[in-house]
Amino acid sequence: MASDRLAALKAFDETKAGVKGLVDAGVKAVPDIFRHPPDPLSPCTKVAAIPVVDLSGPRSEVVAAVREAARTAGFFQLVNHGVPEAAMSGMLAAVRRFNEEPAEAKAPYYTRDAARRVRYNCNADLFRTMVGKWRDTIYMDDVDRLAAGEEEEVLPPACRGVAPKYTAQVRMLGRALFELLSEALGVRRGYLAEEAGCLETLSVAGHYYPACPEPHLTLGAVRHNDPGFLTVLLQDGVGGLQVLTDVEDGEGNVSAAWADVPAVPGALVVNVGDFLQLVSNDRFRSVAHRVVANSVGPRMSVACFFRAKGATVCAPVAMDGGGPPRYRTVTAEELLRSSGKQNGLRDVRL
Ligand code: OGA
Ligand code: NI
């Protein structure tokens, strides 16, 4: 019964201890609220062909590589990106440290109130989807822009010092990426950052995917597209991220299947989000992805989402050979709302 399910979700949520709390309590089976219907797509049998982009190459080559990757795979592995190794390992360690604090230390941060700058929860959308995903997350918005003295007030001790610095590094990298992507579209270098609002907000999600006793029955993240412009993902060595790809059976039949995104040491995974697909008028692709649950975790990942402020207007950019606009002009807030669905761009397509 739906009311039983809601009661079970509420009881779980009120522990404010997330999936980590279940695992610490010794669960040996995946509770019903975390069980997913079997995926109709065939199970993953291959490693995704994700291009590698080396930022240290000659500029014209980097622009071409970024253009090709954003146009085809929608994902790339970024190397020589300039984010120091210590900042990356420090950030993963902070996410681990926070999630492995005693439940009492985490509970004060447990919320789904978007007005709060730091939010810890098990699935921001738990009561919308009513199906749990095997992960807990700490969200931190624009924490590189905290005023002096604000850090202690806002951030949990595990993330102080580390998250603001990592966010600042990623915002700097974002500036460089948006310049390359602007050039790749054939528009002014500053277009995406300055006119499209790509650098306006940077939300960091520190994900913690505990080891699961029955990983085949649940998921770490269900199929989705990222709503923002670009996501910069830092992942540890465990793996689990998969992208939706086309596979051919040798007789010319094409079908969709999941493929693993490998964990490449030192690399950052960059992917195009719905906002950028819209602004690029479909030149760049926002590709569906998910995360499978694992039995060897915890797995940590840190997803940095570049978005525009709610009131910012998003529209396809006029570019040479870009053709007529394929999307309506919308505010970022509208786009974010429709992006919560599986194919958010369907609602705004002309
Ligand atoms: C996300 C996401 C992937 C991962 O946060 O949107 O897709 O590997 N994360 O954690
Ligand atoms: Ni995602």
XYZ file of C-alpha atoms and ligand atoms in Angstrom:
361
model
C 0.000 0.000 0.000
C 1.206 3.485 -0.840
C 0.658 4.677 2.724
C 2.826 1.828 4.071
C 5.522 2.812 1.677
C 5.322 6.448 2.690
C 5.465 5.425 6.349
C 8.545 3.288 5.685
C 10.240 6.126 3.813
C 9.452 8.562 6.612
C 10.711 6.208 9.303
C 13.943 5.739 7.396
C 14.300 9.458 6.713
C 13.719 10.396 10.324
C 16.822 8.456 11.355
C 18.764 11.220 9.510
C 21.518 8.627 9.208
C 21.104 7.771 5.518
C 22.008 4.501 3.853
C 25.223 4.563 5.861
C 23.066 4.200 8.968
C 21.416 1.068 7.535
C 24.773 -0.448 6.696
C 26.148 0.400 10.144
C 23.103 -1.304 11.665
C 24.102 -4.441 9.764
C 21.332 -4.804 7.165
C 21.868 -7.968 5.142
C 19.080 -7.384 2.605
C 18.071 -4.324 0.608
C 14.913 -2.882 2.232
C 11.847 -2.677 -0.014
C 12.001 1.114 -0.269
C 15.375 0.777 -2.027
C 14.369 -1.962 -4.482
C 14.126 -1.019 -8.137
C 12.197 -2.752 -10.909
C 14.509 -4.651 -13.263
C 15.997 -2.452 -15.995
C 14.564 -3.345 -19.423
C 17.896 -2.487 -21.030
C 20.428 -5.242 -21.423
C 23.060 -5.301 -18.685
C 26.280 -3.484 -19.244
C 28.750 -5.489 -21.246
C 31.315 -2.951 -22.267
C 33.445 -0.012 -21.380
C 32.167 3.250 -22.841
C 34.223 4.954 -25.525
C 34.847 8.155 -23.596
C 37.300 10.515 -25.309
C 40.296 11.830 -23.381
C 40.911 15.567 -23.577
C 44.386 16.768 -22.626
C 44.260 20.439 -21.643
C 48.030 20.832 -22.061
C 47.884 20.448 -25.853
C 48.023 23.243 -28.455
C 44.890 25.403 -28.159
C 43.444 24.653 -31.584
C 43.747 20.923 -30.909
C 42.143 21.234 -27.487
C 39.222 23.209 -28.943
C 38.739 20.559 -31.627
C 38.907 17.722 -29.071
C 36.417 19.427 -26.752
C 34.072 20.118 -29.672
C 34.205 16.516 -30.869
C 33.730 15.048 -27.375
C 30.811 17.353 -26.496
C 29.186 16.672 -29.868
C 29.461 12.881 -29.807
C 29.913 11.181 -26.410
C 28.743 14.164 -24.339
C 31.351 13.004 -21.803
C 35.124 13.277 -21.656
C 37.972 12.352 -19.353
C 39.950 15.493 -18.678
C 43.683 15.191 -17.996
C 46.285 17.883 -17.287
C 43.386 19.959 -16.010
C 45.394 21.931 -13.458
C 43.435 20.905 -10.357
C 46.148 19.753 -7.944
C 46.151 16.107 -6.924
C 46.164 17.154 -3.250
C 42.963 19.186 -3.712
C 41.254 16.193 -5.325
C 42.311 13.572 -2.789
C 41.608 16.037 0.027
C 38.076 16.596 -1.247
C 37.315 12.864 -1.555
C 38.706 12.346 1.944
C 36.502 15.158 3.315
C 33.381 13.547 1.812
C 34.377 10.269 3.390
C 35.168 11.903 6.733
C 31.819 13.692 6.877
C 29.792 10.608 5.983
C 31.668 8.467 8.471
C 31.036 10.831 11.379
C 28.617 9.537 14.016
C 24.957 10.070 13.076
C 24.590 12.822 15.733
C 27.282 14.906 14.039
C 25.584 14.678 10.640
C 21.961 15.065 11.749
C 22.034 18.891 12.089
C 22.851 19.122 8.371
C 20.108 16.683 7.298
C 17.607 18.624 5.183
C 16.001 18.988 1.761
C 15.443 22.722 2.210
C 16.993 24.218 -0.933
C 17.367 27.558 0.860
C 20.073 26.041 3.046
C 23.533 26.314 1.566
C 24.720 22.989 2.964
C 22.365 20.020 2.789
C 23.001 16.424 3.755
C 20.398 13.795 2.850
C 19.713 10.400 1.407
C 18.357 11.384 -2.024
C 17.154 14.950 -2.497
C 14.176 13.508 -4.426
C 13.296 10.617 -2.068
C 9.681 11.711 -1.515
C 9.145 12.576 -5.169
C 10.371 9.283 -6.615
C 9.394 7.162 -3.569
C 12.227 4.758 -4.499
C 15.490 5.049 -2.620
C 18.923 5.128 -4.225
C 21.813 3.543 -2.335
C 23.717 6.737 -1.590
C 23.959 9.670 0.775
C 25.004 13.132 -0.348
C 26.267 16.367 1.091
C 25.452 19.371 -1.128
C 27.396 22.603 -0.799
C 26.474 25.642 -2.887
C 29.036 28.274 -3.879
C 31.162 27.578 -0.838
C 34.153 29.253 -2.499
C 32.196 32.489 -2.023
C 31.621 32.287 1.726
C 32.370 35.559 3.473
C 35.295 35.697 5.866
C 34.325 34.024 9.116
C 31.272 32.322 7.586
C 32.971 28.998 7.028
C 32.762 27.733 10.599
C 29.118 28.666 10.773
C 28.087 27.004 7.517
C 30.310 24.008 6.834
C 30.656 20.808 8.859
C 34.133 20.467 10.396
C 35.073 17.657 7.965
C 34.735 19.992 4.960
C 36.172 23.231 6.306
C 39.210 24.503 4.459
C 38.911 21.722 1.890
C 35.559 22.259 0.128
C 35.971 26.035 -0.454
C 39.428 25.510 -1.962
C 38.324 22.617 -4.155
C 35.291 24.591 -5.345
C 37.512 27.562 -6.213
C 39.791 25.287 -8.244
C 36.856 23.791 -10.119
C 35.327 27.215 -10.818
C 38.661 28.284 -12.324
C 38.706 25.128 -14.437
C 35.095 25.844 -15.433
C 36.110 29.255 -16.767
C 38.732 27.611 -18.971
C 36.288 24.944 -20.162
C 33.564 27.465 -21.008
C 36.078 29.471 -23.045
C 37.022 26.348 -24.979
C 33.370 25.390 -25.481
C 32.527 28.932 -26.662
C 35.328 28.742 -29.203
C 34.139 25.289 -30.197
C 30.729 26.811 -30.981
C 32.373 29.591 -32.959
C 31.198 32.365 -30.638
C 33.109 34.921 -28.595
C 35.442 33.262 -26.068
C 33.658 34.832 -23.091
C 30.141 34.059 -24.323
C 29.207 31.071 -22.147
C 30.729 32.454 -18.952
C 29.683 36.077 -19.337
C 26.452 36.071 -21.327
C 24.953 32.628 -20.790
C 25.662 32.707 -17.045
C 27.523 29.387 -16.960
C 29.679 30.369 -13.979
C 26.931 31.937 -11.877
C 26.422 29.083 -9.433
C 28.533 26.077 -8.608
C 26.880 23.400 -6.541
C 29.029 20.582 -5.201
C 27.526 17.182 -4.408
C 29.718 14.913 -2.306
C 28.268 11.438 -2.863
C 28.874 8.456 -0.597
C 27.809 5.062 -1.960
C 28.141 2.506 0.851
C 28.821 -1.146 0.031
C 25.486 -2.838 -0.617
C 24.645 -6.410 0.450
C 22.545 -6.998 -2.722
C 23.783 -4.473 -5.284
C 21.769 -5.961 -8.176
C 18.476 -4.998 -6.468
C 19.090 -1.272 -6.191
C 21.007 1.584 -7.834
C 23.351 4.340 -6.672
C 21.707 6.803 -9.070
C 18.864 6.102 -11.489
C 18.962 7.115 -15.127
C 19.102 10.900 -15.420
C 20.560 13.797 -17.351
C 22.343 16.535 -15.469
C 20.286 19.710 -15.609
C 23.124 22.281 -15.525
C 25.581 23.445 -18.184
C 28.476 21.196 -17.314
C 29.333 18.689 -14.602
C 32.887 18.110 -13.433
C 33.035 14.771 -11.644
C 35.796 13.536 -9.410
C 35.544 9.837 -8.611
C 37.632 7.399 -6.621
C 38.808 4.054 -8.016
C 35.700 1.959 -7.283
C 33.692 2.745 -10.442
C 29.973 2.359 -11.052
C 29.138 5.287 -13.327
C 27.540 4.178 -16.599
C 26.401 6.049 -19.688
C 23.620 5.185 -22.085
C 25.127 4.274 -25.449
C 24.063 2.812 -28.752
C 25.264 -0.691 -29.474
C 25.150 -2.444 -32.808
C 24.558 -6.176 -33.006
C 26.656 -6.738 -36.146
C 23.588 -6.940 -38.383
C 22.949 -3.239 -38.403
C 20.450 -3.231 -35.534
C 21.109 -0.474 -33.034
C 19.843 -0.612 -29.468
C 20.548 1.261 -26.252
C 22.720 -0.249 -23.518
C 24.665 0.841 -20.468
C 28.433 1.125 -20.662
C 30.931 1.702 -17.852
C 32.778 4.985 -17.505
C 36.171 3.813 -16.271
C 37.837 5.421 -13.278
C 40.987 6.981 -14.752
C 43.475 7.942 -12.014
C 44.028 11.704 -11.877
C 41.370 12.493 -14.483
C 38.142 14.450 -14.033
C 35.031 13.305 -15.882
C 33.307 16.196 -17.635
C 29.822 15.934 -19.098
C 27.422 18.217 -20.930
C 24.173 19.026 -19.108
C 20.748 19.969 -20.443
C 21.370 23.754 -20.211
C 24.382 23.477 -22.494
C 22.553 21.251 -24.950
C 19.902 23.982 -25.150
C 22.330 26.913 -25.445
C 24.354 25.024 -28.079
C 21.145 24.340 -30.030
C 21.871 20.591 -29.948
C 25.492 20.927 -31.104
C 26.488 19.442 -27.769
C 24.780 16.419 -26.233
C 23.498 15.909 -22.713
C 23.703 12.140 -22.244
C 21.772 9.969 -19.779
C 23.780 8.191 -17.127
C 23.346 6.285 -13.868
C 25.397 4.736 -11.083
C 25.144 1.051 -10.176
C 25.403 0.003 -6.555
C 28.573 -1.769 -5.493
C 29.560 -4.468 -3.011
C 33.070 -3.225 -2.302
C 32.516 0.402 -1.291
C 32.200 2.896 0.081
C 32.582 4.677 -3.210
C 33.056 8.432 -3.072
C 32.452 10.888 -5.887
C 32.219 14.655 -6.042
C 29.996 16.150 -8.734
C 30.315 19.891 -9.399
C 27.349 21.351 -11.267
C 27.631 24.650 -13.118
C 24.253 26.355 -13.378
C 22.787 29.793 -13.999
C 20.845 31.733 -11.367
C 17.087 31.134 -11.499
C 16.200 34.380 -13.270
C 18.899 34.070 -15.950
C 17.524 33.650 -19.450
C 18.684 30.617 -21.418
C 18.297 30.523 -25.178
C 20.076 28.905 -28.108
C 23.025 31.069 -29.129
C 23.102 32.440 -32.651
C 26.112 30.949 -34.416
C 27.326 30.401 -37.945
C 25.568 27.429 -39.460
C 23.623 26.821 -36.251
C 20.255 26.737 -38.032
C 16.980 27.995 -36.572
C 16.553 27.801 -32.787
C 15.294 24.424 -31.614
C 14.339 25.584 -28.135
C 12.190 28.226 -26.539
C 13.810 30.960 -24.506
C 13.363 29.993 -20.850
C 14.618 31.051 -17.460
C 17.088 28.788 -15.725
C 14.470 28.183 -13.053
C 11.948 26.859 -15.602
C 14.588 24.686 -17.183
C 15.651 23.280 -13.853
C 12.060 22.404 -13.057
C 11.507 20.528 -16.316
C 14.946 18.937 -16.115
C 13.898 17.118 -12.971
C 12.073 14.776 -15.334
C 13.787 12.140 -17.415
C 14.101 14.140 -20.594
C 13.822 17.678 -19.341
C 14.421 19.272 -22.709
C 11.297 17.757 -24.244
C 9.162 20.426 -22.568
C 11.125 23.325 -24.009
C 11.810 22.020 -27.499
C 10.212 23.999 -30.342
C 25.375 13.146 -10.469
C 26.026 11.941 -11.021
C 27.763 10.305 -10.856
C 28.670 9.658 -9.872
O 25.666 13.503 -9.309
O 24.576 13.766 -11.201
O 25.663 11.533 -12.090
O 29.508 8.887 -10.327
N 27.023 11.368 -10.310
O 28.525 9.893 -8.676
Ni 24.559 13.025 -13.133
